[in-house]
Amino acid sequence: MNYRHAYHAGNFADVVKHIILTRILEYMKLKDAAFRVIDTHAGIGLYDLMGPEAAKTIEWKSGIFRLMEAVDNNELDAETTALIAPFINAVKAENTTSDIRYYPGSPLLTRHLLRKQDRLSALELHPNDVKTLAKLFDGDYQVRVTHLDGWLAMGAHLPPKEKRGVVLVDPPFEIGGEFDRLVSNLAKAHKKFSGGTYALWYPVKDHREVKKFHQALYDTGIQKIMVAELSIRAPSLEPRLDGTGMIIVNPPYVLEKELKLILPMLVKLLCEDKGAGYRLNWIRKEGDGA
Ligand code: SAM
């Protein structure tokens, strides 16, 4: 397990992924009934952008830093500003000065949005990272941190007793087979908890792999699968993280409309060249074949 998210925290992919996550959670909160978030690959929860890892790559400069600058300079329209406010507020809450030094990862971001009745189960397999994460939430009765293979949790922890839930699956893609694991574990999880909302992250590096992945998702027969991708540059000749992708199963019905506003704004802010863009479409809609 060599992957360390601290090198990438707050980069463009994190920003897109985390804004989508916050929009899903905001929707869940429209009903009083409790929900559970299961974060299968949780990381350490809080990242120091001035730390040695982030300082090596400074990926955050073309991600959260650019977005914060735009927000502070009132460059965004009112509607988009309101949609990203839950994300922005959580990031600001982790910082005491207007300069952003600390970046909340998915479990901490989620924690900011939970109400009293909601719960978070965060899984992390790295022995040191899970300790760091457990310390962050020490004494917090709404959060359970578990040292476990997140793929196993997609079977063992479902359905949640709340019967409402969001499953975030954000694997490191450091070893082969992650696309296949996403598909097979989604199929397994969906059998146990078909009403859950699933958010599956993937890198846009190899377009042929992504196409195969989408086809495999279609072939599961699962309905209501939406895809949101954002690329910051035209496809590179050598494999490189050109874009970020998120599969959302059972998305909130408002999410497509929201992302039609959010994604173009993010493309404009985060793009590196004219090949930047986004896609937002359905792999399978409700009632589509199957
Ligand atoms: N979700 C986090 C966020 O958005 O802040 C970032 C997660 S990072 C991309 C992937 C994490 O998964 C790493 O912390 C890595 O140690 C952990 N990991 C790798 N394999 C795992 C597994 N099988 N089960 C649980 N965690 C795993």
mmCIF file of C-alpha atoms and ligand atoms in Angstrom:
data_model
loop_
_atom_site.group_PDB
_atom_site.id
_atom_site.type_symbol
_atom_site.label_atom_id
_atom_site.label_comp_id
_atom_site.label_asym_id
_atom_site.label_seq_id
_atom_site.Cartn_x
_atom_site.Cartn_y
_atom_site.Cartn_z
ATOM 1 C CA MET A 1 0.000 0.000 0.000
ATOM 2 C CA ASN A 2 2.139 2.853 -1.282
ATOM 3 C CA TYR A 3 -0.561 5.331 -2.198
ATOM 4 C CA ARG A 4 -0.573 8.422 0.024
ATOM 5 C CA HIS A 5 -3.423 10.788 -0.557
ATOM 6 C CA ALA A 6 -1.486 13.593 1.156
ATOM 7 C CA TYR A 7 0.370 14.133 -2.158
ATOM 8 C CA HIS A 8 -2.883 14.834 -3.968
ATOM 9 C CA ALA A 9 -5.190 16.372 -1.365
ATOM 10 C CA GLY A 10 -7.103 19.392 -2.626
ATOM 11 C CA ASN A 11 -6.225 18.799 -6.279
ATOM 12 C CA PHE A 12 -8.778 19.303 -9.055
ATOM 13 C CA ALA A 13 -10.020 15.720 -8.747
ATOM 14 C CA ASP A 14 -10.616 16.104 -4.997
ATOM 15 C CA VAL A 15 -12.482 19.362 -5.521
ATOM 16 C CA VAL A 16 -14.850 17.862 -8.116
ATOM 17 C CA LYS A 17 -15.357 14.646 -6.138
ATOM 18 C CA HIS A 18 -15.984 16.459 -2.873
ATOM 19 C CA ILE A 19 -18.408 18.987 -4.333
ATOM 20 C CA ILE A 20 -20.463 16.132 -5.803
ATOM 21 C CA LEU A 21 -20.380 14.374 -2.431
ATOM 22 C CA THR A 22 -21.634 17.479 -0.622
ATOM 23 C CA ARG A 23 -24.488 17.933 -3.110
ATOM 24 C CA ILE A 24 -25.586 14.330 -2.506
ATOM 25 C CA LEU A 25 -25.450 14.831 1.275
ATOM 26 C CA GLU A 26 -27.360 18.102 1.119
ATOM 27 C CA TYR A 27 -30.113 16.266 -0.719
ATOM 28 C CA MET A 28 -30.181 13.471 1.868
ATOM 29 C CA LYS A 29 -30.763 16.115 4.535
ATOM 30 C CA LEU A 30 -34.019 17.273 2.980
ATOM 31 C CA LYS A 31 -35.764 14.418 4.800
ATOM 32 C CA ASP A 32 -35.646 14.180 8.600
ATOM 33 C CA ALA A 33 -35.012 10.440 8.603
ATOM 34 C CA ALA A 34 -31.467 9.488 9.581
ATOM 35 C CA PHE A 35 -28.963 8.323 6.990
ATOM 36 C CA ARG A 36 -25.560 6.660 7.074
ATOM 37 C CA VAL A 37 -22.534 7.432 4.945
ATOM 38 C CA ILE A 38 -20.148 4.555 4.305
ATOM 39 C CA ASP A 39 -16.761 5.799 3.148
ATOM 40 C CA THR A 40 -14.959 2.648 2.002
ATOM 41 C CA HIS A 41 -11.534 4.208 1.316
ATOM 42 C CA ALA A 42 -11.485 7.071 3.777
ATOM 43 C CA GLY A 43 -7.859 8.258 3.996
ATOM 44 C CA ILE A 44 -6.655 10.301 6.989
ATOM 45 C CA GLY A 45 -9.423 12.894 7.003
ATOM 46 C CA LEU A 46 -7.417 16.118 7.272
ATOM 47 C CA TYR A 47 -4.513 17.176 5.066
ATOM 48 C CA ASP A 48 -1.880 19.829 5.686
ATOM 49 C CA LEU A 49 -1.264 21.557 2.359
ATOM 50 C CA MET A 50 2.005 22.944 3.744
ATOM 51 C CA GLY A 51 3.155 19.472 4.773
ATOM 52 C CA PRO A 52 6.065 17.718 3.027
ATOM 53 C CA GLU A 53 3.914 15.548 0.747
ATOM 54 C CA ALA A 54 1.627 18.314 -0.545
ATOM 55 C CA ALA A 55 4.597 20.670 -0.849
ATOM 56 C CA LYS A 56 6.267 18.239 -3.275
ATOM 57 C CA THR A 57 3.435 18.215 -5.789
ATOM 58 C CA ILE A 58 1.559 21.462 -4.978
ATOM 59 C CA GLU A 59 -1.415 19.916 -6.781
ATOM 60 C CA TRP A 60 -3.731 21.876 -4.468
ATOM 61 C CA LYS A 61 -2.643 25.100 -6.184
ATOM 62 C CA SER A 62 -4.538 24.173 -9.326
ATOM 63 C CA GLY A 63 -7.461 22.789 -7.313
ATOM 64 C CA ILE A 64 -8.785 24.141 -4.039
ATOM 65 C CA PHE A 65 -6.563 27.219 -4.147
ATOM 66 C CA ARG A 66 -7.970 28.329 -7.525
ATOM 67 C CA LEU A 67 -11.525 27.724 -6.418
ATOM 68 C CA MET A 68 -11.065 29.600 -3.127
ATOM 69 C CA GLU A 69 -9.545 32.522 -4.975
ATOM 70 C CA ALA A 70 -12.564 32.672 -7.280
ATOM 71 C CA VAL A 71 -14.953 32.509 -4.330
ATOM 72 C CA ASP A 72 -13.099 35.215 -2.393
ATOM 73 C CA ASN A 73 -13.022 37.482 -5.463
ATOM 74 C CA ASN A 74 -16.754 36.954 -6.062
ATOM 75 C CA GLU A 75 -16.056 35.577 -9.529
ATOM 76 C CA LEU A 76 -18.878 33.007 -9.386
ATOM 77 C CA ASP A 77 -22.567 33.620 -9.985
ATOM 78 C CA ALA A 78 -24.967 33.508 -7.058
ATOM 79 C CA GLU A 79 -26.587 30.189 -7.952
ATOM 80 C CA THR A 80 -23.307 28.290 -8.278
ATOM 81 C CA THR A 81 -21.926 29.960 -5.174
ATOM 82 C CA ALA A 82 -24.938 28.712 -3.216
ATOM 83 C CA LEU A 83 -24.520 25.172 -4.558
ATOM 84 C CA ILE A 84 -20.867 24.894 -3.564
ATOM 85 C CA ALA A 85 -21.354 26.712 -0.228
ATOM 86 C CA PRO A 86 -21.589 23.537 1.904
ATOM 87 C CA PHE A 87 -18.204 22.431 0.523
ATOM 88 C CA ILE A 88 -16.584 25.861 0.820
ATOM 89 C CA ASN A 89 -17.888 26.349 4.354
ATOM 90 C CA ALA A 90 -16.486 23.003 5.476
ATOM 91 C CA VAL A 91 -13.062 23.865 4.045
ATOM 92 C CA LYS A 92 -13.163 27.293 5.708
ATOM 93 C CA ALA A 93 -14.199 25.725 9.014
ATOM 94 C CA GLU A 94 -10.929 23.764 9.083
ATOM 95 C CA ASN A 95 -8.875 26.944 8.695
ATOM 96 C CA THR A 96 -8.484 29.831 11.095
ATOM 97 C CA THR A 97 -7.082 32.281 8.573
ATOM 98 C CA SER A 98 -8.385 33.225 5.139
ATOM 99 C CA ASP A 99 -5.403 31.395 3.598
ATOM 100 C CA ILE A 100 -6.301 27.756 3.153
ATOM 101 C CA ARG A 101 -3.757 25.482 4.776
ATOM 102 C CA TYR A 102 -5.850 22.500 5.871
ATOM 103 C CA TYR A 103 -8.007 20.497 3.511
ATOM 104 C CA PRO A 104 -10.729 18.137 4.761
ATOM 105 C CA GLY A 105 -10.905 14.762 3.059
ATOM 106 C CA SER A 106 -14.138 12.893 2.442
ATOM 107 C CA PRO A 107 -14.809 11.640 6.006
ATOM 108 C CA LEU A 108 -14.234 15.022 7.620
ATOM 109 C CA LEU A 109 -16.183 16.812 4.923
ATOM 110 C CA THR A 110 -19.023 14.358 5.484
ATOM 111 C CA ARG A 111 -18.817 14.922 9.221
ATOM 112 C CA HIS A 112 -19.379 18.637 8.710
ATOM 113 C CA LEU A 113 -22.657 17.903 6.951
ATOM 114 C CA LEU A 114 -24.117 15.282 9.291
ATOM 115 C CA ARG A 115 -27.038 16.136 11.539
ATOM 116 C CA LYS A 116 -27.437 14.646 15.027
ATOM 117 C CA GLN A 117 -29.334 11.636 13.724
ATOM 118 C CA ASP A 118 -26.885 10.749 10.919
ATOM 119 C CA ARG A 119 -23.874 8.442 11.070
ATOM 120 C CA LEU A 120 -20.596 7.875 9.258
ATOM 121 C CA SER A 121 -18.752 4.571 8.904
ATOM 122 C CA ALA A 122 -15.231 5.183 7.637
ATOM 123 C CA LEU A 123 -13.045 2.285 6.504
ATOM 124 C CA GLU A 124 -9.325 2.533 5.930
ATOM 125 C CA LEU A 125 -6.879 -0.297 5.360
ATOM 126 C CA HIS A 126 -3.524 1.450 5.813
ATOM 127 C CA PRO A 127 -2.404 0.719 9.394
ATOM 128 C CA ASN A 128 -1.016 4.220 10.062
ATOM 129 C CA ASP A 129 -3.721 6.120 8.218
ATOM 130 C CA VAL A 130 -6.497 4.363 10.090
ATOM 131 C CA LYS A 131 -4.863 5.383 13.399
ATOM 132 C CA THR A 132 -4.650 9.014 12.253
ATOM 133 C CA LEU A 133 -8.282 8.926 11.183
ATOM 134 C CA ALA A 134 -9.454 7.271 14.406
ATOM 135 C CA LYS A 135 -7.651 9.975 16.410
ATOM 136 C CA LEU A 136 -9.397 12.687 14.405
ATOM 137 C CA PHE A 137 -12.799 11.312 15.383
ATOM 138 C CA ASP A 138 -11.888 10.161 18.869
ATOM 139 C CA GLY A 139 -14.943 10.408 21.141
ATOM 140 C CA ASP A 140 -17.300 11.274 18.282
ATOM 141 C CA TYR A 141 -20.253 8.923 18.720
ATOM 142 C CA GLN A 142 -21.563 9.649 15.220
ATOM 143 C CA VAL A 143 -18.463 8.309 13.496
ATOM 144 C CA ARG A 144 -17.135 4.759 13.458
ATOM 145 C CA VAL A 145 -13.636 4.291 12.068
ATOM 146 C CA THR A 146 -12.744 0.713 11.187
ATOM 147 C CA HIS A 147 -9.490 -0.866 10.068
ATOM 148 C CA LEU A 148 -10.906 -2.983 7.275
ATOM 149 C CA ASP A 149 -10.734 -3.647 3.565
ATOM 150 C CA GLY A 150 -13.300 -1.224 2.152
ATOM 151 C CA TRP A 151 -14.328 -3.690 -0.547
ATOM 152 C CA LEU A 152 -15.456 -6.098 2.164
ATOM 153 C CA ALA A 153 -17.543 -3.354 3.746
ATOM 154 C CA MET A 154 -19.545 -3.087 0.539
ATOM 155 C CA GLY A 155 -20.931 -6.495 1.448
ATOM 156 C CA ALA A 156 -20.696 -6.721 5.216
ATOM 157 C CA HIS A 157 -21.945 -3.238 6.126
ATOM 158 C CA LEU A 158 -24.969 -3.197 3.838
ATOM 159 C CA PRO A 159 -27.768 -2.426 4.132
ATOM 160 C CA PRO A 160 -27.237 0.124 6.912
ATOM 161 C CA LYS A 161 -29.721 -0.081 9.733
ATOM 162 C CA GLU A 162 -30.933 3.435 8.893
ATOM 163 C CA LYS A 163 -32.082 2.066 5.489
ATOM 164 C CA ARG A 164 -31.001 5.367 3.919
ATOM 165 C CA GLY A 165 -27.435 5.805 2.893
ATOM 166 C CA VAL A 166 -24.628 6.960 0.683
ATOM 167 C CA VAL A 167 -21.673 4.728 -0.150
ATOM 168 C CA LEU A 168 -18.556 6.550 -1.309
ATOM 169 C CA VAL A 169 -15.982 4.322 -2.985
ATOM 170 C CA ASP A 170 -12.714 6.110 -3.662
ATOM 171 C CA PRO A 171 -9.967 3.538 -4.263
ATOM 172 C CA PRO A 172 -6.364 4.576 -4.917
ATOM 173 C CA PHE A 173 -6.024 2.891 -8.345
ATOM 174 C CA GLU A 174 -2.431 2.002 -7.500
ATOM 175 C CA ILE A 175 -2.860 -1.630 -8.508
ATOM 176 C CA GLY A 176 -4.552 -3.098 -11.559
ATOM 177 C CA GLY A 177 -8.109 -4.344 -11.474
ATOM 178 C CA GLU A 178 -9.710 -1.401 -9.625
ATOM 179 C CA PHE A 179 -12.233 -0.778 -12.431
ATOM 180 C CA ASP A 180 -13.313 -4.431 -12.290
ATOM 181 C CA ARG A 181 -13.485 -4.321 -8.505
ATOM 182 C CA LEU A 182 -15.699 -1.230 -8.680
ATOM 183 C CA VAL A 183 -18.138 -3.017 -10.978
ATOM 184 C CA SER A 184 -18.248 -6.358 -9.171
ATOM 185 C CA ASN A 185 -18.521 -4.800 -5.714
ATOM 186 C CA LEU A 186 -21.196 -2.371 -6.856
ATOM 187 C CA ALA A 187 -23.203 -5.302 -8.226
ATOM 188 C CA LYS A 188 -22.786 -7.153 -4.927
ATOM 189 C CA ALA A 189 -23.653 -4.094 -2.820
ATOM 190 C CA HIS A 190 -26.645 -3.165 -4.964
ATOM 191 C CA LYS A 191 -28.154 -6.627 -4.415
ATOM 192 C CA LYS A 192 -28.078 -6.007 -0.653
ATOM 193 C CA PHE A 193 -28.995 -2.315 -0.721
ATOM 194 C CA SER A 194 -30.644 -1.389 -4.001
ATOM 195 C CA GLY A 195 -32.015 1.927 -2.723
ATOM 196 C CA GLY A 196 -28.666 3.327 -1.619
ATOM 197 C CA THR A 197 -26.865 6.107 -3.416
ATOM 198 C CA TYR A 198 -23.413 5.055 -4.583
ATOM 199 C CA ALA A 199 -20.651 7.442 -5.599
ATOM 200 C CA LEU A 200 -17.732 5.688 -7.264
ATOM 201 C CA TRP A 201 -14.619 7.671 -8.124
ATOM 202 C CA TYR A 202 -12.307 6.813 -11.026
ATOM 203 C CA PRO A 203 -9.401 8.469 -12.838
ATOM 204 C CA VAL A 204 -9.684 9.591 -16.445
ATOM 205 C CA LYS A 205 -6.276 8.531 -17.744
ATOM 206 C CA ASP A 206 -6.901 5.755 -20.202
ATOM 207 C CA HIS A 207 -10.005 6.463 -22.263
ATOM 208 C CA ARG A 208 -10.330 2.896 -23.523
ATOM 209 C CA GLU A 209 -10.374 1.586 -19.940
ATOM 210 C CA VAL A 210 -13.035 4.146 -19.016
ATOM 211 C CA LYS A 211 -15.200 3.112 -21.962
ATOM 212 C CA LYS A 212 -14.911 -0.558 -20.964
ATOM 213 C CA PHE A 213 -15.783 0.387 -17.392
ATOM 214 C CA HIS A 214 -18.941 2.218 -18.487
ATOM 215 C CA GLN A 215 -19.978 -0.732 -20.636
ATOM 216 C CA ALA A 216 -19.429 -3.114 -17.720
ATOM 217 C CA LEU A 217 -21.588 -0.886 -15.520
ATOM 218 C CA TYR A 218 -24.324 -0.929 -18.161
ATOM 219 C CA ASP A 219 -24.061 -4.715 -18.335
ATOM 220 C CA THR A 220 -24.819 -5.067 -14.609
ATOM 221 C CA GLY A 221 -28.408 -4.128 -15.475
ATOM 222 C CA ILE A 222 -28.474 -1.670 -12.562
ATOM 223 C CA GLN A 223 -30.677 1.303 -13.368
ATOM 224 C CA LYS A 224 -30.197 4.972 -12.610
ATOM 225 C CA ILE A 225 -26.454 5.170 -13.226
ATOM 226 C CA MET A 226 -25.211 8.660 -13.976
ATOM 227 C CA VAL A 227 -21.686 9.670 -14.954
ATOM 228 C CA ALA A 228 -19.995 13.007 -14.307
ATOM 229 C CA GLU A 229 -16.532 13.606 -15.710
ATOM 230 C CA LEU A 230 -14.355 16.677 -15.805
ATOM 231 C CA SER A 231 -11.131 16.881 -17.787
ATOM 232 C CA ILE A 232 -8.678 19.709 -17.282
ATOM 233 C CA ARG A 233 -6.783 19.111 -20.528
ATOM 234 C CA ALA A 234 -6.886 17.277 -23.821
ATOM 235 C CA PRO A 235 -5.928 13.567 -23.545
ATOM 236 C CA SER A 236 -2.183 13.231 -22.861
ATOM 237 C CA LEU A 237 0.033 10.985 -24.956
ATOM 238 C CA GLU A 238 1.491 9.361 -21.841
ATOM 239 C CA PRO A 239 -0.936 8.168 -19.113
ATOM 240 C CA ARG A 240 -1.634 11.145 -16.876
ATOM 241 C CA LEU A 241 -4.551 12.220 -14.708
ATOM 242 C CA ASP A 242 -6.286 14.307 -17.364
ATOM 243 C CA GLY A 243 -9.654 14.093 -15.752
ATOM 244 C CA THR A 244 -11.739 12.911 -12.848
ATOM 245 C CA GLY A 245 -14.829 10.765 -13.005
ATOM 246 C CA MET A 246 -17.671 9.920 -10.697
ATOM 247 C CA ILE A 247 -20.353 7.292 -11.178
ATOM 248 C CA ILE A 248 -23.475 8.053 -9.210
ATOM 249 C CA VAL A 249 -26.023 5.299 -8.783
ATOM 250 C CA ASN A 250 -29.466 6.443 -7.629
ATOM 251 C CA PRO A 251 -28.459 10.097 -7.769
ATOM 252 C CA PRO A 252 -30.699 12.685 -6.163
ATOM 253 C CA TYR A 253 -33.100 13.801 -8.893
ATOM 254 C CA VAL A 254 -31.765 17.377 -8.631
ATOM 255 C CA LEU A 255 -28.121 16.400 -9.065
ATOM 256 C CA GLU A 256 -28.082 16.461 -12.857
ATOM 257 C CA LYS A 257 -29.491 19.987 -12.902
ATOM 258 C CA GLU A 258 -27.034 21.116 -10.229
ATOM 259 C CA LEU A 259 -24.032 19.622 -11.992
ATOM 260 C CA LYS A 260 -25.056 21.347 -15.227
ATOM 261 C CA LEU A 261 -24.311 24.573 -13.384
ATOM 262 C CA ILE A 262 -21.342 23.438 -11.308
ATOM 263 C CA LEU A 263 -19.267 21.502 -13.856
ATOM 264 C CA PRO A 264 -18.956 24.255 -16.522
ATOM 265 C CA MET A 265 -17.891 26.684 -13.810
ATOM 266 C CA LEU A 266 -15.242 24.220 -12.598
ATOM 267 C CA VAL A 267 -14.002 23.600 -16.146
ATOM 268 C CA LYS A 268 -13.520 27.337 -16.612
ATOM 269 C CA LEU A 269 -11.644 27.652 -13.338
ATOM 270 C CA LEU A 270 -9.542 24.508 -13.365
ATOM 271 C CA CYS A 271 -8.786 24.038 -17.077
ATOM 272 C CA GLU A 272 -5.200 23.820 -18.314
ATOM 273 C CA ASP A 273 -5.859 23.938 -22.032
ATOM 274 C CA LYS A 274 -8.614 24.119 -24.640
ATOM 275 C CA GLY A 275 -9.130 20.350 -24.469
ATOM 276 C CA ALA A 276 -10.740 20.741 -21.041
ATOM 277 C CA GLY A 277 -14.413 19.926 -20.712
ATOM 278 C CA TYR A 278 -17.028 17.875 -18.934
ATOM 279 C CA ARG A 279 -19.550 15.186 -19.600
ATOM 280 C CA LEU A 280 -22.720 14.463 -17.745
ATOM 281 C CA ASN A 281 -24.876 11.642 -18.965
ATOM 282 C CA TRP A 282 -26.646 8.438 -18.046
ATOM 283 C CA ILE A 283 -25.115 5.021 -18.434
ATOM 284 C CA ARG A 284 -28.540 3.552 -17.743
ATOM 285 C CA LYS A 285 -31.674 5.482 -16.882
ATOM 286 C CA GLU A 286 -34.628 4.256 -14.893
ATOM 287 C CA GLY A 287 -36.659 1.840 -17.004
ATOM 288 C CA ASP A 288 -33.874 1.561 -19.594
ATOM 289 C CA GLY A 289 -33.808 -2.016 -20.966
ATOM 290 C CA ALA A 290 -32.472 -4.309 -18.243
HETATM 291 N N1 SAM B 1 -11.667 9.227 0.135
HETATM 292 C C1 SAM B 1 -10.537 10.030 0.571
HETATM 293 C C2 SAM B 1 -10.894 11.499 0.398
HETATM 294 O O1 SAM B 1 -11.659 11.824 -0.520
HETATM 295 O O2 SAM B 1 -10.421 12.291 1.196
HETATM 296 C C3 SAM B 1 -9.286 9.715 -0.182
HETATM 297 C C4 SAM B 1 -8.980 8.269 -0.259
HETATM 298 S S1 SAM B 1 -7.523 7.837 -1.114
HETATM 299 C C5 SAM B 1 -7.913 8.131 -2.762
HETATM 300 C C6 SAM B 1 -7.589 6.093 -1.014
HETATM 301 C C7 SAM B 1 -7.377 5.541 0.378
HETATM 302 O O3 SAM B 1 -7.720 4.158 0.364
HETATM 303 C C8 SAM B 1 -5.945 5.594 0.891
HETATM 304 O O4 SAM B 1 -5.935 6.231 2.138
HETATM 305 C C9 SAM B 1 -5.528 4.125 1.028
HETATM 306 O O5 SAM B 1 -4.689 3.908 2.152
HETATM 307 C C10 SAM B 1 -6.866 3.456 1.228
HETATM 308 N N2 SAM B 1 -6.972 2.046 0.806
HETATM 309 C C11 SAM B 1 -6.304 1.373 -0.161
HETATM 310 N N3 SAM B 1 -6.805 0.133 -0.302
HETATM 311 C C12 SAM B 1 -7.847 0.036 0.576
HETATM 312 C C13 SAM B 1 -8.795 -0.974 0.870
HETATM 313 N N4 SAM B 1 -8.776 -2.150 0.220
HETATM 314 N N5 SAM B 1 -9.729 -0.730 1.807
HETATM 315 C C14 SAM B 1 -9.767 0.455 2.479
HETATM 316 N N6 SAM B 1 -8.891 1.460 2.234
HETATM 317 C C15 SAM B 1 -7.953 1.256 1.293
#
